[in-house]
PDB file of C-alpha atoms in Angstrom:
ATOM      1  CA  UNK H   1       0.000   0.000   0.000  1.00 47.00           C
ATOM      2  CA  UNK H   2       1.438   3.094   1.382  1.00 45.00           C
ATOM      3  CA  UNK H   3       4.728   1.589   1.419  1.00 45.00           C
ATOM      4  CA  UNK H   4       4.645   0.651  -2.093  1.00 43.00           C
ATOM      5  CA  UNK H   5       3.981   4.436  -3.366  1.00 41.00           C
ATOM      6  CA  UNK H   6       6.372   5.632  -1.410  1.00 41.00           C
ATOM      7  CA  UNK H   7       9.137   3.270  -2.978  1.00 41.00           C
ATOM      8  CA  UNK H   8       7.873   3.827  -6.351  1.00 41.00           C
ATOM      9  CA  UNK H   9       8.107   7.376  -5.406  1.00 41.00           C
ATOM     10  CA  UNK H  10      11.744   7.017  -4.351  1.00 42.00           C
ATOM     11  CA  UNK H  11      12.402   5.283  -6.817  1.00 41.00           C
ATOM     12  CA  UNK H  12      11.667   7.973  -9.125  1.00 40.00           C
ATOM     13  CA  UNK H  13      13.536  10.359  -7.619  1.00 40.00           C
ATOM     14  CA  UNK H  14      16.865   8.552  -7.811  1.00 41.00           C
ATOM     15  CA  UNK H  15      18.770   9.556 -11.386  1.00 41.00           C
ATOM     16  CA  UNK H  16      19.768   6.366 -13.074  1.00 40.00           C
ATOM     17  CA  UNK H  17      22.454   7.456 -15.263  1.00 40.00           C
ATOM     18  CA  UNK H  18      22.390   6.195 -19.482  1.00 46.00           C
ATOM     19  CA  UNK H  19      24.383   3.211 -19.212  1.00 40.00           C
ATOM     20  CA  UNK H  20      22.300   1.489 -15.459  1.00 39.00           C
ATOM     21  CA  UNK H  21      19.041   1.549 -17.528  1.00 40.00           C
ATOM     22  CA  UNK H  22      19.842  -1.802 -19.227  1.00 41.00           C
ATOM     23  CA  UNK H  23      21.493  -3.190 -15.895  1.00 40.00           C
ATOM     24  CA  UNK H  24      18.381  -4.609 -14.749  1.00 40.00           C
ATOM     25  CA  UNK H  25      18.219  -7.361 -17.726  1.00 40.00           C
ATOM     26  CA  UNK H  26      21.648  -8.140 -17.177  1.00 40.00           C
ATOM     27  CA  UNK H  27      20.835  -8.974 -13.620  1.00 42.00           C
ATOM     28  CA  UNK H  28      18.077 -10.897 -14.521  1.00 44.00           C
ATOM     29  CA  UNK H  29      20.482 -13.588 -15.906  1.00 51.00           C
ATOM     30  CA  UNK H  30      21.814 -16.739 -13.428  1.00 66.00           C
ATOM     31  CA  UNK H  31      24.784 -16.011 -12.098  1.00 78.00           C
ATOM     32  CA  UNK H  32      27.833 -17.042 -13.902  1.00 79.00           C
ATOM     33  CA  UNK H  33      30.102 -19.994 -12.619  1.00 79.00           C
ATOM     34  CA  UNK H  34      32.784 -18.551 -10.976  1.00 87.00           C
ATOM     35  CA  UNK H  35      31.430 -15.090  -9.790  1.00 92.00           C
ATOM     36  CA  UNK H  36      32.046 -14.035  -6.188  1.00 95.00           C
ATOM     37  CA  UNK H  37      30.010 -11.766  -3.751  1.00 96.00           C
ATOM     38  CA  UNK H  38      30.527 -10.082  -0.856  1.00 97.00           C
ATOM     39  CA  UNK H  39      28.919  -8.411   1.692  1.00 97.00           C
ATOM     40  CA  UNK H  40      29.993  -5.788   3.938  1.00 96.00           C
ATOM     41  CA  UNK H  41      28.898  -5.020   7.576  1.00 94.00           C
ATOM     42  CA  UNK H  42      25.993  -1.950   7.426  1.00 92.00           C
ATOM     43  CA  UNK H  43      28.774   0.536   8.289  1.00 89.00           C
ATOM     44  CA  UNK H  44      28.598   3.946   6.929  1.00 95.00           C
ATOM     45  CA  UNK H  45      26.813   6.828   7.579  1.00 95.00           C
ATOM     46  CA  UNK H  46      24.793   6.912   3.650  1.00 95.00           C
ATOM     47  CA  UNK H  47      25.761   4.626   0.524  1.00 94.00           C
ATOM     48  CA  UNK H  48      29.731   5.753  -0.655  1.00 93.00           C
ATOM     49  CA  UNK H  49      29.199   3.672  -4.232  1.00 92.00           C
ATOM     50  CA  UNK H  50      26.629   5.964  -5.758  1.00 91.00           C
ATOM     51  CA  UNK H  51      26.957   8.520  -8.506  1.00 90.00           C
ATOM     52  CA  UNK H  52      27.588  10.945  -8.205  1.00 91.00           C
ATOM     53  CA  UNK H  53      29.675  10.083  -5.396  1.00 92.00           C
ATOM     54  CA  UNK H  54      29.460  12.306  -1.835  1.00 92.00           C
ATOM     55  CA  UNK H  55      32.553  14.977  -1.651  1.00 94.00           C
ATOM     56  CA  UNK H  56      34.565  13.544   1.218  1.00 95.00           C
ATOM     57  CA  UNK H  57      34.477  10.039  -0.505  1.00 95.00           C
ATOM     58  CA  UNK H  58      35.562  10.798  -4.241  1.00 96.00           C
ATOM     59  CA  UNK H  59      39.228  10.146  -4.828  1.00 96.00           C
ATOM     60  CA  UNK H  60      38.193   6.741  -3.073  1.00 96.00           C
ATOM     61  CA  UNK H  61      35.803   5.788  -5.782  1.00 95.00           C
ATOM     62  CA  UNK H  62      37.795   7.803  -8.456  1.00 95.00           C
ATOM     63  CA  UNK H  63      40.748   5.268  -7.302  1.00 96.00           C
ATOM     64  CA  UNK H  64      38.267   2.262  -7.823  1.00 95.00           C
ATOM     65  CA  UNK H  65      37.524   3.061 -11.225  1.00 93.00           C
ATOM     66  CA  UNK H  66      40.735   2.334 -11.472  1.00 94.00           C
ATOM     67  CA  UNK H  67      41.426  -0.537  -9.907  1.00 95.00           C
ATOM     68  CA  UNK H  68      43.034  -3.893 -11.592  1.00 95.00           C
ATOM     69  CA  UNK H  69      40.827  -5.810  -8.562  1.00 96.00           C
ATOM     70  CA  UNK H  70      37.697  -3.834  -8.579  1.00 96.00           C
ATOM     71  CA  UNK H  71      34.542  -5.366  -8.140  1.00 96.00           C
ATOM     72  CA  UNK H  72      32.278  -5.121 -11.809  1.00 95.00           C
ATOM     73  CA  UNK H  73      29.143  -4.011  -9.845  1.00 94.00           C
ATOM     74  CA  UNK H  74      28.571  -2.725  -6.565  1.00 95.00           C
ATOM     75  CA  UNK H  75      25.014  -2.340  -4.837  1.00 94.00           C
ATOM     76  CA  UNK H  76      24.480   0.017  -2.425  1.00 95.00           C
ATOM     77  CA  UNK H  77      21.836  -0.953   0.532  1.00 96.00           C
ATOM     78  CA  UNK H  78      19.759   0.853   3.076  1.00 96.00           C
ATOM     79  CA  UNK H  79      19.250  -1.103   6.213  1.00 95.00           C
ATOM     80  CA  UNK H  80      16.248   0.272   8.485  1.00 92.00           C
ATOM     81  CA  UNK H  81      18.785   2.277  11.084  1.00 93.00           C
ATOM     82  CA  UNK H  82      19.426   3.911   7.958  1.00 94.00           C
ATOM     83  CA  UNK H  83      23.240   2.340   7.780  1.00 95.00           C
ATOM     84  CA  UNK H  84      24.515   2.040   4.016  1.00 96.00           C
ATOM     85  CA  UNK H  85      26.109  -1.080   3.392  1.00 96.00           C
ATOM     86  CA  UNK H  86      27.560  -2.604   0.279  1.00 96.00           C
ATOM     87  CA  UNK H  87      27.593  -5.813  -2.015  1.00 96.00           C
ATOM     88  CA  UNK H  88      29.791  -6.377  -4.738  1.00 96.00           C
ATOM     89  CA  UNK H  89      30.514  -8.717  -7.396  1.00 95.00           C
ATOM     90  CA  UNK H  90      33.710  -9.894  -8.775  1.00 96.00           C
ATOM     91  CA  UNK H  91      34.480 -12.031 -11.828  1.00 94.00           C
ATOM     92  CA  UNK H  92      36.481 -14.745  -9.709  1.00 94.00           C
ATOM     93  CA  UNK H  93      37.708 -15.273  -6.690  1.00 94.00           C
ATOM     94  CA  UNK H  94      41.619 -13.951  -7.339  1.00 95.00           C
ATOM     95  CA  UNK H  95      39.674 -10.919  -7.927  1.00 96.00           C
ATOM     96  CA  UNK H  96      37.592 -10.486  -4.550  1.00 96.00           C
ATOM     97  CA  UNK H  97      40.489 -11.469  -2.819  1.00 95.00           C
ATOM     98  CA  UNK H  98      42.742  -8.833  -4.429  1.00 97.00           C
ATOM     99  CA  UNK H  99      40.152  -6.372  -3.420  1.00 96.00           C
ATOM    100  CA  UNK H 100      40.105  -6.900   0.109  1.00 95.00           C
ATOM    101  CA  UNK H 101      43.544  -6.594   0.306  1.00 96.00           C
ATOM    102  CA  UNK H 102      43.794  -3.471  -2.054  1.00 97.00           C
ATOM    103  CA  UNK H 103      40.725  -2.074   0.179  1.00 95.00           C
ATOM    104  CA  UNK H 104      42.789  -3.121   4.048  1.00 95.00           C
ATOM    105  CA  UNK H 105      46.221  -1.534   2.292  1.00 96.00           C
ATOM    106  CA  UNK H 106      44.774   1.732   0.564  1.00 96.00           C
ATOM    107  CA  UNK H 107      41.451   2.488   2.518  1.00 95.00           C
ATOM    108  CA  UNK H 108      41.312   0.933   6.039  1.00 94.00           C
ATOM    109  CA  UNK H 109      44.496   1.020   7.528  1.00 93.00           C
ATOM    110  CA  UNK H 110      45.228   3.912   9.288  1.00 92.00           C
ATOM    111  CA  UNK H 111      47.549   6.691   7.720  1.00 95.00           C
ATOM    112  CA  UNK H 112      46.859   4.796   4.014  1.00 96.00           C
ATOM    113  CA  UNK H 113      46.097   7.077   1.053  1.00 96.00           C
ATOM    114  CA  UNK H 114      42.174   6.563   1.207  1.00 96.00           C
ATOM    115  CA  UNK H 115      42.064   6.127   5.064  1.00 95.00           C
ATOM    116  CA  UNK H 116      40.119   9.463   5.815  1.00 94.00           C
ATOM    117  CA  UNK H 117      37.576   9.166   3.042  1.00 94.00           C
ATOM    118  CA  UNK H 118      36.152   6.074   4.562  1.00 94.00           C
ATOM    119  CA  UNK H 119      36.740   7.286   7.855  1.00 93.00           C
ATOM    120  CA  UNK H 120      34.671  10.154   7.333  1.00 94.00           C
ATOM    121  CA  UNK H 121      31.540   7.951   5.915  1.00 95.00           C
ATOM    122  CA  UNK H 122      31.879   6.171   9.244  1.00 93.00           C
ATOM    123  CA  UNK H 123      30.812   7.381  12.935  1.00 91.00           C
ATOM    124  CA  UNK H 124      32.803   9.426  14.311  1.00 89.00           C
ATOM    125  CA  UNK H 125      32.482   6.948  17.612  1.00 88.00           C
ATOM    126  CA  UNK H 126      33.332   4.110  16.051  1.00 87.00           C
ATOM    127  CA  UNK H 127      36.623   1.916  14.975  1.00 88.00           C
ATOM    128  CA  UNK H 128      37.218   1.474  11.594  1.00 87.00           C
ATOM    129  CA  UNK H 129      36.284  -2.160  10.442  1.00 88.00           C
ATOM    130  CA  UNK H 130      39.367  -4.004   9.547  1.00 88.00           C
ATOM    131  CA  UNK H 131      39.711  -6.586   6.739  1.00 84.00           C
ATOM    132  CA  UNK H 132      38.555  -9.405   9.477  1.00 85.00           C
ATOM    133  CA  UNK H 133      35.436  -7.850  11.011  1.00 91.00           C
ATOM    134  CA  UNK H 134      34.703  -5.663   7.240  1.00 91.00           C
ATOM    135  CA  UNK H 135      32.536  -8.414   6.141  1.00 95.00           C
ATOM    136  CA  UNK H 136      29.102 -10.019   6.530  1.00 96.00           C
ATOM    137  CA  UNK H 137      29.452 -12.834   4.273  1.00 96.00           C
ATOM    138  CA  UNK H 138      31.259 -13.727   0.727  1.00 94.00           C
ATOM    139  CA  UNK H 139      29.998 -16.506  -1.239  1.00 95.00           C
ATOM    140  CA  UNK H 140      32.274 -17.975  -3.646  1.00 94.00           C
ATOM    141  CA  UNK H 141      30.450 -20.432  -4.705  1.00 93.00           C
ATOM    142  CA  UNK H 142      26.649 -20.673  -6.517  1.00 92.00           C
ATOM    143  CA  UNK H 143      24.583 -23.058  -4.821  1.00 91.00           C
ATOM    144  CA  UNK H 144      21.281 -22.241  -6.693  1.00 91.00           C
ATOM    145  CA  UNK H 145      19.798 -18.954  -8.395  1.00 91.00           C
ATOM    146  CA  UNK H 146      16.444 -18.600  -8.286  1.00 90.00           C
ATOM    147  CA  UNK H 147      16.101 -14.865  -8.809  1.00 89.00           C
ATOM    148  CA  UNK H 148      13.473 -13.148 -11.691  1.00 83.00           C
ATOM    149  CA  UNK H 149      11.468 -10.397 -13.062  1.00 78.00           C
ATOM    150  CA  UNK H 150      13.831  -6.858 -13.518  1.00 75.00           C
ATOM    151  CA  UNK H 151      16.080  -6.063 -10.241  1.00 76.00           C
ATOM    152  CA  UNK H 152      15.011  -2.221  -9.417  1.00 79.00           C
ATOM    153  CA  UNK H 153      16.056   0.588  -7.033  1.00 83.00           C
ATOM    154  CA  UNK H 154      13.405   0.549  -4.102  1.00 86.00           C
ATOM    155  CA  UNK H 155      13.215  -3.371  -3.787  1.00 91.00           C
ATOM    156  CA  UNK H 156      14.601  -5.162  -0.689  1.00 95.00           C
ATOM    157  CA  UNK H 157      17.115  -8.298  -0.206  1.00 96.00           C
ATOM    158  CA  UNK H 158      17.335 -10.076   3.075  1.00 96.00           C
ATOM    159  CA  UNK H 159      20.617 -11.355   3.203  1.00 97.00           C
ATOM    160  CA  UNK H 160      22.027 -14.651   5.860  1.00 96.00           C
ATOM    161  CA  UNK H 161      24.896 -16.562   7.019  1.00 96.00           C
ATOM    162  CA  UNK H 162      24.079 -19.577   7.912  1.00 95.00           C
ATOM    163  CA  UNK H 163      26.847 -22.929   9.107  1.00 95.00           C
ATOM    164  CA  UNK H 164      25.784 -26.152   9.005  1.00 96.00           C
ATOM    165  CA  UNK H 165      26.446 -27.968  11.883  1.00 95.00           C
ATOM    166  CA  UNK H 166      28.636 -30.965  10.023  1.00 94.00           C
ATOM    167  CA  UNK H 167      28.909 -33.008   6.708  1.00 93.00           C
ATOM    168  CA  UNK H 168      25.918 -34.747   7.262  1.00 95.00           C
ATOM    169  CA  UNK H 169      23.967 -31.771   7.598  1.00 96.00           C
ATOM    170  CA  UNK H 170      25.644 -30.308   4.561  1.00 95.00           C
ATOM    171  CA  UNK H 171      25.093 -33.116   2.086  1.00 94.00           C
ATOM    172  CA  UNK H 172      21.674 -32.641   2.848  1.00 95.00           C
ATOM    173  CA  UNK H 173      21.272 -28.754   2.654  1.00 94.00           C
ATOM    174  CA  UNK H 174      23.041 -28.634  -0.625  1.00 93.00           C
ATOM    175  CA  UNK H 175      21.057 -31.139  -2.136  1.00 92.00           C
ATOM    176  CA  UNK H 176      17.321 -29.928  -0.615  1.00 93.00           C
ATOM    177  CA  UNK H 177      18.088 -26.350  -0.892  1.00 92.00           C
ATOM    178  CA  UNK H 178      19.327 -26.132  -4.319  1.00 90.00           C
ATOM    179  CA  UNK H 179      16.220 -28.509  -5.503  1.00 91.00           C
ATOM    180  CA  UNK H 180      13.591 -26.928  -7.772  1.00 89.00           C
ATOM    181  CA  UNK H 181      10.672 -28.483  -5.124  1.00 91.00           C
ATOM    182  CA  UNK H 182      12.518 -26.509  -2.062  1.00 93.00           C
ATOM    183  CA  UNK H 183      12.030 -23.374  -4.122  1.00 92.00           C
ATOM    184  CA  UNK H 184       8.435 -23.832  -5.067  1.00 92.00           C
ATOM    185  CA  UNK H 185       7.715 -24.607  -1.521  1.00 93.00           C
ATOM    186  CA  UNK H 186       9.198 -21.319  -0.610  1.00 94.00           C
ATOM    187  CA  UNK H 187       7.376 -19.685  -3.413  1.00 93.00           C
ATOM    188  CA  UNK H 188       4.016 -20.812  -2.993  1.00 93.00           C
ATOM    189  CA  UNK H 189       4.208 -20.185   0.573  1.00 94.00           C
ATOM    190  CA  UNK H 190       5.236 -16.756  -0.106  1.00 95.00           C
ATOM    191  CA  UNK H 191       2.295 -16.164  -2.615  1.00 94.00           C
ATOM    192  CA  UNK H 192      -0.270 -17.690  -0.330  1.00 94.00           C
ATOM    193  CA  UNK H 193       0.861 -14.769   2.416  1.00 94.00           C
ATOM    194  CA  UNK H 194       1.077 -11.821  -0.328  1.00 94.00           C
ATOM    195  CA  UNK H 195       4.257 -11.625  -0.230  1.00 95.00           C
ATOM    196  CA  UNK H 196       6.418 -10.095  -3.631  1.00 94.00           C
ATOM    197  CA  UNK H 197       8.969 -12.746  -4.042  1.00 94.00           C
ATOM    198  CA  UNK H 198      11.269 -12.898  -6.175  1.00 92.00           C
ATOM    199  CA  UNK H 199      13.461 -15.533  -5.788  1.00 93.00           C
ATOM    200  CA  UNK H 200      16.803 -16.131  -4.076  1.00 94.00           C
ATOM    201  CA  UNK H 201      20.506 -16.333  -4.294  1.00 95.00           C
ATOM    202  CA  UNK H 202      22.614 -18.991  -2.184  1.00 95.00           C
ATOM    203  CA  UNK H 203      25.916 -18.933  -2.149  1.00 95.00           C
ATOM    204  CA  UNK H 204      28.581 -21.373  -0.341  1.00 95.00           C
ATOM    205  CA  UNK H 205      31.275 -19.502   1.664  1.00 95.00           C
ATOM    206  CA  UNK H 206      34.727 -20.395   1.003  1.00 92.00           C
ATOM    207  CA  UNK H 207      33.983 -24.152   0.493  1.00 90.00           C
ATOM    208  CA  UNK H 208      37.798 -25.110  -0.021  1.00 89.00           C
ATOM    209  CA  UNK H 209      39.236 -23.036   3.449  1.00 89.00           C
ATOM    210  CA  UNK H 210      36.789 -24.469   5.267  1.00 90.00           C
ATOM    211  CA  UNK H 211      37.422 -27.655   4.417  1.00 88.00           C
ATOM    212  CA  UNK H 212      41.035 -27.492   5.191  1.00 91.00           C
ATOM    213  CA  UNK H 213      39.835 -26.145   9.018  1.00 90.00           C
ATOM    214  CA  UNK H 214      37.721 -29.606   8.861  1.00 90.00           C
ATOM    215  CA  UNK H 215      34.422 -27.962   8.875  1.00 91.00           C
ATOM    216  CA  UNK H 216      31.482 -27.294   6.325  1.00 94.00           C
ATOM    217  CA  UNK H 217      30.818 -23.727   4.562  1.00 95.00           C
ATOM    218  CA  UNK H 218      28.432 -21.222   5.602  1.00 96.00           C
ATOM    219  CA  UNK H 219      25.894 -20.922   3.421  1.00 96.00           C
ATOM    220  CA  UNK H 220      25.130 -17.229   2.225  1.00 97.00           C
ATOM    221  CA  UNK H 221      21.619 -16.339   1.204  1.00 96.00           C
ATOM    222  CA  UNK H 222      19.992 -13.319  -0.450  1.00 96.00           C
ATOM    223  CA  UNK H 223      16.163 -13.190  -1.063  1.00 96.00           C
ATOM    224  CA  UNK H 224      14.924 -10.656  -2.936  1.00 95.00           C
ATOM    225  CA  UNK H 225      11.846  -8.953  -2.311  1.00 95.00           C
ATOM    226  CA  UNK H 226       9.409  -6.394  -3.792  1.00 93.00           C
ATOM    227  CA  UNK H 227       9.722  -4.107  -0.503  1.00 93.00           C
ATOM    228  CA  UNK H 228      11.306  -3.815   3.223  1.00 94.00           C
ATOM    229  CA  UNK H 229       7.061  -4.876   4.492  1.00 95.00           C
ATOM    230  CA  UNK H 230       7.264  -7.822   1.980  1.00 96.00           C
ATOM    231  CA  UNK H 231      10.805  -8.774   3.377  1.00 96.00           C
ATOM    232  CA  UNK H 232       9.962  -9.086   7.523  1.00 95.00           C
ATOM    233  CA  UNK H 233       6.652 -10.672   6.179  1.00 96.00           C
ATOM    234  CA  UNK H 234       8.499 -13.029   3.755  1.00 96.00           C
ATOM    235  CA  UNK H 235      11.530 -13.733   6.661  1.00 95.00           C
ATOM    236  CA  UNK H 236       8.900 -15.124   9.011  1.00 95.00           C
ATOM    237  CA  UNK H 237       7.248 -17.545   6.342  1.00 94.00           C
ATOM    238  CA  UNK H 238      10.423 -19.150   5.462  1.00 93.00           C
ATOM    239  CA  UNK H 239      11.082 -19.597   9.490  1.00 91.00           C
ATOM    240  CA  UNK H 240       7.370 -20.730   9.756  1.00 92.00           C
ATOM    241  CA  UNK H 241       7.339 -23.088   7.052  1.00 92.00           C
ATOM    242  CA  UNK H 242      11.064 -24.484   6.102  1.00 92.00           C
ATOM    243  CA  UNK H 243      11.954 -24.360  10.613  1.00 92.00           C
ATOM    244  CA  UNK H 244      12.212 -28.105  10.446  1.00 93.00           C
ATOM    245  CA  UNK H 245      15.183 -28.080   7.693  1.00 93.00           C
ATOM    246  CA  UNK H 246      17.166 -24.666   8.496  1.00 94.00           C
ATOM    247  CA  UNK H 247      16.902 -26.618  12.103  1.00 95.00           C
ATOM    248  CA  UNK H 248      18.364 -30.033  11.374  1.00 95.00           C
ATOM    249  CA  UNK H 249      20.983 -28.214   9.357  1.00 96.00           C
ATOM    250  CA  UNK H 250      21.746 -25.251  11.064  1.00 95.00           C
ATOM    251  CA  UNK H 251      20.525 -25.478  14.861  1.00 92.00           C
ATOM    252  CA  UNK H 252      19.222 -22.302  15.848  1.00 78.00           C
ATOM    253  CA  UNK H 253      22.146 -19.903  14.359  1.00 76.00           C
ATOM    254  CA  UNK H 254      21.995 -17.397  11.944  1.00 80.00           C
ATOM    255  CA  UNK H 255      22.878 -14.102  11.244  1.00 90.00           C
ATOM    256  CA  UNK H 256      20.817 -11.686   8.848  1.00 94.00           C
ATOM    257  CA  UNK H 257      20.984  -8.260   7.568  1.00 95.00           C
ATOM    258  CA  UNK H 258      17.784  -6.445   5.453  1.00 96.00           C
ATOM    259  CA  UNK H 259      18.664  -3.611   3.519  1.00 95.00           C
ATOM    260  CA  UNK H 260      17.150  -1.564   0.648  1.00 94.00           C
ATOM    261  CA  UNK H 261      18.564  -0.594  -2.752  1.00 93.00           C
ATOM    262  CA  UNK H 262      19.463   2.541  -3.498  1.00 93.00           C
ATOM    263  CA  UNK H 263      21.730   2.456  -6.181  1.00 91.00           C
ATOM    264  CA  UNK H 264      23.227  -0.025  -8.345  1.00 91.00           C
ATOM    265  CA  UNK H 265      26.656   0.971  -9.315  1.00 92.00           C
ATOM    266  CA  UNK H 266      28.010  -0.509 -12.957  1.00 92.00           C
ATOM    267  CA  UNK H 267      32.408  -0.421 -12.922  1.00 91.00           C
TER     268      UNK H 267
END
């Protein structure tokens, strides 16, 4: 209702440049084998990726542009405190983990070159994330991707990290949650409540480090909804109906993190 207009309203408002307005087929299409994704922690003060970019934080994202290790999109989320937070997309994984390391060198440690352009995005009253604690979740690997219909400005994801709790547990999610009858569950259950759905993205997190530490991935997961009301309503269906299975493979962990999209950044 009310919440819709006003999106659609926002949504208006927001200048896509030229070269975004075909964007949203491109991210209509599964993504490809050896992408990576991260997410970062709901940080900064407003979204930093946007064009045209605040003052304070240009020669960061001028230096981007730039970059050998730069992510090829970045999308810039709203969570409901009204913290910006980031998630961007690499072509492989030598790429993502470049970029970490490019962003820790140049941007996060202190006295680097790009140090107090993120710092001023930040609270004042609060430490600078470090490479360790910058992230929510990276997937590296594509479980299953469900996701349809055009990806616009205004529409909500509800991303979460998820560990199974051992191989057993893990055989079984990848199989059930990657099956086209887990997703049809989830989608009829979501269309039954009124809930705009559309689809989901689940990603395994570092697959081969964790099994060298002798444990299974996290599994990363980002639903994509038609609004912030559609994604509570849509969180607490998929608790309500699939408890049993995120249960038996996950206990009762989870982190989660909602956020709205404001911009969607092409580099």
């Amino acid at each position: 209702g009310t919440m819709r207009v006003c999106l659609s309203r926002l949504s208006a408002a927001i200048q896509v440049p030229d070269h975004l307005k075909l964007v949203s087929q491109q991210l209509t299409l599964p993504m490809a084998s050896g992408r990576c994704m991260i997410i970062g922690q709901p940080s900064f003060k407003y979204p930093i990726a946007v064009i045209p970019p605040p003052p304070e934080v240009a020669p960061l994202l001028a230096a981007i542009r730039s970059c050998d290790v730069r992510p090829f999109r970045i999308i810039s989320y709203v969570e409901e405190s009204g913290r910006a937070f980031n998630c961007s997309f690499f072509n492989d994984e030598a790429h993502m983990r470049g970029w970490i390391e490019w962003l820790s060198d140049n941007a996060l440690t202190a006295g680097s070159q790009f140090h107090e352009c993120v710092r001023s995005a930040m609270p004042e009253d609060e430490p600078l994330p470090t490479a360790e604690t910058l992230l929510f979740g990276r997937g590296t690997d594509v479980l299953t991707d469900t996701r349809f219909g055009e990806y616009q400005v205004g529409m909500s994801i509800s991303f979460s990290r998820q560990v199974p709790l051992g191989p057993d547990e893990y055989a079984e999610m990848c199989e059930v949650a990657a099956s086209r009858e887990f997703e049809l569950r989830i989608a009829r259950c979501m269309e039954e409540r009124n809930v705009d759905y559309f689809g989901r993205l689940a990603m395994l997190e570092d697959p081969r480090a964790a099994a060298e530490r002798g444990s299974p991935p996290a599994l990363i997961t980002a639903l994509r909804y038609g609004s912030i009301d559609d994604a509570r309503r849509g969180t607490a269906v998929v608790r309500e109906r699939m408890g049993v299975e995120l249960g038996r493979w996950f206990g009762g962990g989870h982190t989660s993190l909602l956020g709205t999209a404001t911009q969607v950044l092409e580099l």
